[in-house]
XYZ file of C-alpha atoms in Angstrom:
471
model
C -45.915 31.301 60.405
C -46.774 34.421 58.446
C -47.371 37.958 59.640
C -50.103 40.567 58.906
C -50.553 44.325 59.668
C -52.913 45.687 62.131
C -54.187 48.008 59.427
C -55.139 45.405 56.790
C -51.996 44.837 54.600
C -52.418 41.048 54.435
C -49.355 40.527 52.225
C -47.765 37.216 53.693
C -44.397 37.954 55.306
C -42.010 35.691 57.080
C -40.228 36.516 60.189
C -36.924 37.673 58.566
C -38.812 39.904 56.338
C -40.659 41.849 59.300
C -37.409 41.719 61.417
C -35.624 44.196 59.087
C -38.620 46.196 58.232
C -40.163 47.623 61.328
C -43.487 49.181 60.564
C -45.737 47.646 57.764
C -46.116 49.530 54.582
C -49.500 50.722 55.580
C -48.336 52.155 58.740
C -49.580 49.208 61.062
C -47.772 46.922 63.129
C -47.062 43.426 62.470
C -48.468 40.448 64.458
C -48.465 36.807 63.694
C -51.576 35.599 61.671
C -52.381 33.487 64.582
C -51.043 32.831 68.297
C -49.718 29.227 68.743
C -51.688 27.525 71.560
C -49.898 25.408 74.007
C -51.315 22.527 76.136
C -50.717 21.449 79.646
C -48.292 18.672 78.500
C -46.105 21.336 76.744
C -46.028 23.440 79.897
C -44.915 20.365 81.867
C -42.122 19.656 79.337
C -41.016 23.343 79.272
C -40.847 23.698 83.025
C -37.515 21.899 83.269
C -35.884 23.729 80.475
C -32.916 26.113 80.781
C -33.782 29.688 79.748
C -31.928 29.490 76.426
C -33.776 26.139 75.658
C -37.049 27.633 76.710
C -36.389 30.664 74.503
C -35.759 28.357 71.549
C -39.059 26.414 72.088
C -41.096 29.672 72.197
C -39.158 31.494 69.203
C -39.527 28.500 67.074
C -43.310 28.646 67.182
C -43.098 32.042 65.361
C -39.764 31.748 63.332
C -39.717 29.011 60.584
C -37.369 30.872 58.125
C -34.215 30.331 60.341
C -33.033 26.699 60.508
C -33.665 25.341 63.966
C -30.150 24.434 64.703
C -29.037 28.081 63.929
C -31.917 29.502 66.065
C -31.041 27.254 68.858
C -27.371 28.316 68.588
C -28.389 31.951 68.664
C -30.440 31.554 71.905
C -27.592 29.760 73.580
C -25.173 32.413 72.672
C -27.326 35.209 73.904
C -28.663 33.846 77.195
C -25.490 33.139 79.205
C -24.353 33.755 82.667
C -21.355 35.775 81.188
C -23.779 38.314 79.680
C -26.679 38.190 82.425
C -24.649 37.291 85.506
C -26.667 34.057 86.364
C -27.668 30.793 84.688
C -31.279 31.644 85.512
C -31.078 34.863 83.352
C -34.435 36.214 84.966
C -34.349 34.802 88.575
C -37.282 35.356 90.882
C -36.732 37.448 93.907
C -39.448 37.071 96.599
C -40.248 40.260 98.448
C -43.172 39.235 100.687
C -45.737 36.571 101.027
C -47.428 36.155 97.528
C -45.370 38.908 96.043
C -42.060 38.410 94.085
C -39.839 40.308 91.522
C -38.763 38.708 88.295
C -35.227 40.243 88.026
C -34.872 41.490 84.408
C -32.034 43.896 84.937
C -28.841 41.695 84.980
C -27.739 42.553 81.494
C -24.998 44.897 80.413
C -27.056 48.094 80.683
C -28.825 47.043 83.969
C -32.485 47.369 82.301
C -35.121 44.742 81.208
C -34.532 45.891 77.610
C -31.270 43.873 77.441
C -33.253 40.616 77.368
C -34.641 41.422 73.960
C -32.023 43.621 72.579
C -29.117 40.990 73.022
C -31.207 38.525 70.956
C -31.994 41.258 68.446
C -28.409 42.084 67.878
C -27.593 38.512 67.152
C -30.658 38.064 64.895
C -29.740 41.183 62.939
C -26.184 40.167 62.338
C -27.242 36.705 61.390
C -29.840 37.592 58.879
C -27.777 40.613 57.391
C -24.696 38.373 56.870
C -26.809 35.536 55.233
C -28.425 38.021 52.928
C -25.357 40.055 52.208
C -27.048 43.258 53.411
C -26.563 46.223 55.541
C -29.082 48.060 57.905
C -29.333 51.640 59.357
C -31.177 51.294 62.518
C -33.160 54.301 63.529
C -34.624 54.292 67.176
C -36.218 56.396 69.815
C -35.608 56.014 73.531
C -37.033 57.442 76.681
C -33.959 56.075 78.546
C -33.349 52.339 78.496
C -34.097 51.319 75.034
C -31.283 53.357 73.524
C -28.445 52.077 75.760
C -29.744 48.426 75.447
C -29.658 48.706 71.686
C -26.488 50.402 71.350
C -24.677 47.880 73.640
C -26.297 45.039 71.674
C -25.428 46.491 68.273
C -21.942 47.982 68.962
C -19.370 46.390 66.676
C -21.879 44.371 64.863
C -21.141 43.921 61.173
C -23.476 45.579 58.703
C -25.291 47.595 61.316
C -25.317 51.414 62.127
C -27.435 52.771 64.891
C -28.947 56.267 64.837
C -30.735 56.869 68.305
C -32.985 59.641 69.107
C -33.581 60.665 72.674
C -35.260 63.652 74.415
C -32.632 66.321 75.281
C -32.182 66.753 78.998
C -35.018 64.198 79.887
C -33.055 61.344 80.776
C -31.217 60.620 84.148
C -27.529 61.528 84.069
C -26.541 57.644 84.311
C -28.891 56.862 81.335
C -27.357 59.674 79.181
C -23.845 58.583 80.092
C -24.561 54.964 79.066
C -25.359 56.149 75.659
C -23.327 59.357 74.890
C -20.088 57.812 76.191
C -19.926 55.107 73.543
C -17.348 55.835 71.049
C -17.962 52.960 68.546
C -17.908 54.066 64.928
C -21.391 52.520 64.192
C -23.158 54.320 67.022
C -24.734 57.782 66.563
C -26.752 59.491 69.306
C -29.075 62.373 68.355
C -30.566 64.457 71.225
C -33.949 65.873 70.134
C -35.135 69.224 71.659
C -38.531 67.831 72.527
C -40.092 64.938 74.388
C -39.834 61.153 73.950
C -43.175 61.189 71.726
C -41.463 63.728 69.423
C -38.601 61.338 68.842
C -41.003 58.442 68.434
C -43.033 60.475 65.786
C -39.728 61.113 63.806
C -39.073 57.445 63.688
C -42.501 56.698 62.478
C -42.452 59.626 59.919
C -39.128 58.156 58.446
C -40.613 54.483 58.574
C -43.763 55.668 56.710
C -41.578 57.140 53.930
C -41.356 53.894 51.902
C -39.020 55.229 49.295
C -36.537 56.728 51.830
C -36.637 53.688 54.038
C -35.876 51.205 51.323
C -33.216 53.354 49.734
C -31.345 53.774 52.915
C -32.313 50.377 54.461
C -33.781 51.696 57.470
C -34.819 49.345 60.249
C -35.930 49.716 63.892
C -35.155 48.206 67.226
C -37.972 49.906 68.996
C -40.774 47.750 70.329
C -42.750 48.366 67.293
C -40.371 45.592 65.995
C -42.185 42.310 66.608
C -38.901 40.558 67.460
C -38.656 42.768 70.660
C -41.926 41.645 71.940
C -41.429 38.090 70.899
C -38.246 37.951 72.975
C -40.101 39.299 76.041
C -42.766 36.504 76.012
C -40.090 34.169 77.134
C -39.672 35.669 80.626
C -43.324 35.503 81.396
C -43.109 31.686 81.069
C -39.733 31.706 82.984
C -41.217 33.711 85.722
C -44.457 31.702 86.036
C -42.505 28.404 86.165
C -40.348 29.799 89.023
C -43.286 31.294 90.967
C -45.338 27.990 90.812
C -42.476 25.506 91.272
C -43.852 24.210 94.531
C -47.486 24.295 93.573
C -47.859 23.082 89.950
C -48.850 19.514 89.132
C -46.970 17.857 86.495
C -50.025 16.288 85.165
C -51.535 16.915 81.688
C -55.088 18.419 82.917
C -55.209 22.018 82.101
C -57.066 22.841 85.353
C -54.147 21.532 87.388
C -52.111 24.545 86.560
C -52.329 27.369 89.007
C -52.877 30.907 87.919
C -50.570 33.979 88.668
C -50.757 37.675 87.938
C -48.174 39.946 86.488
C -47.700 43.683 87.250
C -45.885 45.592 84.583
C -44.576 49.269 84.674
C -45.835 50.531 81.311
C -45.137 53.373 78.843
C -44.919 52.185 75.321
C -46.973 48.975 76.123
C -44.308 46.594 74.653
C -43.433 44.931 77.896
C -47.080 44.240 78.967
C -47.999 43.388 75.309
C -45.734 40.339 75.550
C -47.710 39.270 78.682
C -50.915 39.576 76.587
C -49.181 37.233 73.872
C -48.123 34.724 76.520
C -51.765 34.788 77.817
C -53.117 34.247 74.305
C -50.705 31.281 73.954
C -52.387 29.642 77.032
C -50.062 30.662 79.996
C -52.343 30.606 83.071
C -52.286 34.390 83.697
C -55.026 35.553 85.954
C -54.314 39.425 85.711
C -52.214 41.689 83.722
C -51.710 44.699 86.026
C -50.599 47.807 83.942
C -49.007 50.522 86.073
C -48.272 54.013 84.735
C -46.621 57.018 86.409
C -48.312 60.589 86.246
C -48.511 60.242 82.452
C -51.739 58.020 82.822
C -52.872 57.783 79.228
C -53.077 53.828 79.261
C -54.381 53.801 82.808
C -57.184 56.241 81.678
C -57.854 53.991 78.697
C -58.301 50.704 80.810
C -60.647 52.561 83.283
C -62.724 54.522 80.717
C -62.320 53.162 77.135
C -60.982 56.560 76.004
C -57.347 56.696 74.569
C -56.278 60.359 74.482
C -52.758 61.012 73.454
C -51.023 64.224 74.839
C -48.675 66.565 73.264
C -45.215 67.556 74.697
C -46.793 70.357 76.948
C -48.895 67.731 78.652
C -46.267 65.036 79.033
C -45.031 65.229 82.582
C -41.285 64.932 83.369
C -41.133 62.526 86.266
C -38.835 60.581 88.312
C -39.641 57.400 86.481
C -38.616 58.844 83.061
C -38.558 55.839 80.901
C -42.431 55.880 81.200
C -42.755 59.508 80.364
C -44.858 58.494 77.227
C -48.136 59.628 76.089
C -48.366 57.784 72.812
C -47.813 54.064 73.401
C -46.560 52.743 70.111
C -47.279 48.988 70.854
C -51.062 49.688 72.031
C -52.323 49.159 68.608
C -51.402 45.537 68.661
C -53.681 44.857 71.752
C -56.512 46.935 70.368
C -56.318 44.929 67.035
C -56.885 41.717 69.167
C -59.521 43.357 71.326
C -61.472 44.355 68.296
C -61.469 40.650 66.906
C -58.651 41.495 64.575
C -60.741 43.969 62.575
C -58.204 45.887 60.669
C -60.537 48.326 59.188
C -61.805 49.412 62.472
C -58.228 49.417 64.062
C -57.071 51.787 61.101
C -60.123 53.965 61.620
C -59.290 54.381 65.278
C -55.446 54.904 65.099
C -55.002 56.482 61.803
C -58.306 58.516 61.323
C -59.649 59.285 64.799
C -56.327 60.036 66.533
C -55.274 61.946 63.435
C -58.456 64.186 63.669
C -58.997 64.591 67.406
C -56.014 63.083 69.051
C -58.174 60.491 70.720
C -60.805 57.699 70.319
C -63.354 56.002 72.488
C -64.411 52.491 72.417
C -68.051 51.569 71.997
C -69.480 50.127 75.223
C -69.577 46.716 73.713
C -65.875 46.926 72.776
C -64.886 48.238 76.217
C -66.654 45.425 77.853
C -64.317 43.024 76.184
C -61.263 44.318 78.033
C -62.319 42.054 81.127
C -61.927 38.990 78.889
C -58.128 39.727 78.500
C -57.454 40.046 82.234
C -56.229 43.765 82.166
C -56.509 46.046 85.081
C -54.579 49.163 85.766
C -53.492 51.959 88.113
C -51.080 54.835 88.517
C -48.335 56.055 90.791
C -46.962 59.443 91.795
C -43.481 60.756 92.826
C -44.717 60.511 96.526
C -46.002 57.074 95.900
C -42.499 56.003 94.446
C -40.663 57.447 97.501
C -43.013 55.610 99.805
C -42.765 52.231 98.021
C -39.000 52.419 97.597
C -38.606 53.259 101.306
C -41.070 50.622 102.515
C -39.691 47.772 100.256
C -36.245 48.657 101.541
C -37.049 48.648 105.080
C -39.580 45.603 105.154
C -38.045 43.423 102.502
C -34.550 44.475 102.536
C -34.541 45.206 98.721
C -33.852 48.435 97.008
C -35.873 48.747 93.745
C -35.784 51.480 91.045
C -38.474 54.108 90.382
C -40.208 52.308 87.633
C -40.374 48.927 89.323
C -41.777 50.982 92.465
C -44.535 52.200 90.268
C -45.312 48.445 89.322
C -45.225 47.310 92.763
C -47.322 50.058 94.274
C -50.055 49.267 91.658
C -49.509 45.487 92.079
C -50.416 45.674 95.717
C -53.756 47.374 94.898
C -54.810 44.410 92.638
C -53.838 41.450 94.786
C -56.192 38.445 94.772
C -56.201 35.838 97.437
C -54.253 32.770 96.648
C -52.852 34.109 93.421
C -49.212 34.883 93.334
C -48.259 38.457 91.994
C -45.133 38.737 89.973
C -43.764 42.211 89.435
C -41.585 42.733 86.435
C -38.505 44.629 87.536
C -37.495 47.327 85.066
C -34.108 48.487 85.861
C -31.494 48.512 88.641
C -31.706 51.443 91.150
C -28.225 52.882 90.200
C -29.751 54.243 86.988
C -31.850 56.546 89.208
C -29.779 57.466 91.980
C -31.177 61.045 92.764
C -34.633 59.530 93.667
C -33.133 56.603 95.678
C -31.063 59.140 97.733
C -34.185 61.214 98.198
C -36.051 58.073 99.420
C -33.363 56.410 101.374
C -30.756 58.997 102.094
C -27.905 56.942 100.462
C -26.607 56.235 97.026
C -27.688 52.852 95.496
C -24.848 50.294 94.667
C -23.632 50.082 91.171
C -21.398 47.486 89.455
C -17.682 48.324 89.612
C -17.448 48.517 85.874
C -19.769 51.520 85.864
C -18.289 53.590 88.683
C -17.804 57.268 87.329
C -19.574 56.553 83.921
C -21.092 60.078 84.237
C -17.549 61.606 83.849
C -16.603 59.707 80.657
C -16.344 61.811 77.445
C -19.724 61.987 75.604
C -20.403 62.038 71.835
C -23.864 63.453 70.675
C -25.656 65.899 68.353
C -28.478 68.053 69.450
C -31.276 68.567 66.781
C -34.790 70.203 66.644
C -38.044 68.281 66.304
C -37.759 67.987 62.620
C -38.064 64.675 60.757
C -36.679 65.994 57.542
C -33.497 67.396 59.374
C -32.999 63.746 60.822
C -33.384 62.277 57.356
C -30.921 64.651 55.830
């Protein structure tokens, strides 16, 4: 399997090359030259696998430059009940008839990002050790990516992490998770702007090829294909659990039931993994994209216009990890939507956004969206409070603010007879202020994280200045 850029650089690259590189040299994002297609017999075989074995089967379709035995060992080392608290790793939690959560927040930082980051940490350490190299990771976070990356990379040989976050725009719990780490290889930079400013700095550094190569700069943001690939696995795991009592073990493709997935979306990486799973042949009926008040993606799927916003137009909300107005993974989907036309993709993302801050698909291009199963909706603070309250009262489950956005929009796109799986984003303890507002009580949290907000913090505040960060 080789990888190509969404903007036309077709230089063949293997997985380990792009694992350490981040953005392609032309500024595009890497995608596999093709999506492996799976048949019903493969689905039947995978159904009975443990999570680490399922991860190996899926990853091995895309990674052929790591020996199979080593890759399998990596998956088994990452996906354990010791790390995730359950052998299932991502267990299904029924909420109401036809609607369930897939629990993705059992890892060390209580957020779905752990599922991919824990694997990424092992992959980085393995490849760097094998090649005798070191890596300086530069990342941006709106809340959960940063802590997941830092917990996955802390103490790893050959790796240093420099994580940018928007100063004062994360929850106190999220800040404490990152800033309280004292490991010598972890460095937190609080940028005096919004998440998109942080992300722009990461891209500016990544696009400076001389600097990137001189200082061995890599990324853990979801622009890194390995992040998206790791997330593909839990779509299959969620599907198998949701259809356990319905699916036939026969080999005819038509015998496999379809399901829908609802995904809280800011940077588009999480739902992009669902798109990849669907392209591989997983029987997904709908991919339901949910945004908060920052509705750039919802606007696109409704109108065909993608208009990025600046910091002044990016709302600070009670689901802060989705306070994003420039979705860094979105280019991957548009590349596929346009029939993998790299010239057209580059014209839209590099030229049109550069000139106008927006682009609009042609009517013919917009019509193709339906073929990919996407629908969308948005949620407000009032919606979040109502959804959290209702889910606690009727279902006996307390959910976090981002998951509430996903569930609210999921309920608007139910189809009779089609199970709806909502991707859980984080545990409610990370956003206690809104939970208290909705329910009048503090959410529970693991004993090990009691009082984390009072721990000593180590971070540096910096202006929105790519050169200052490079220096």
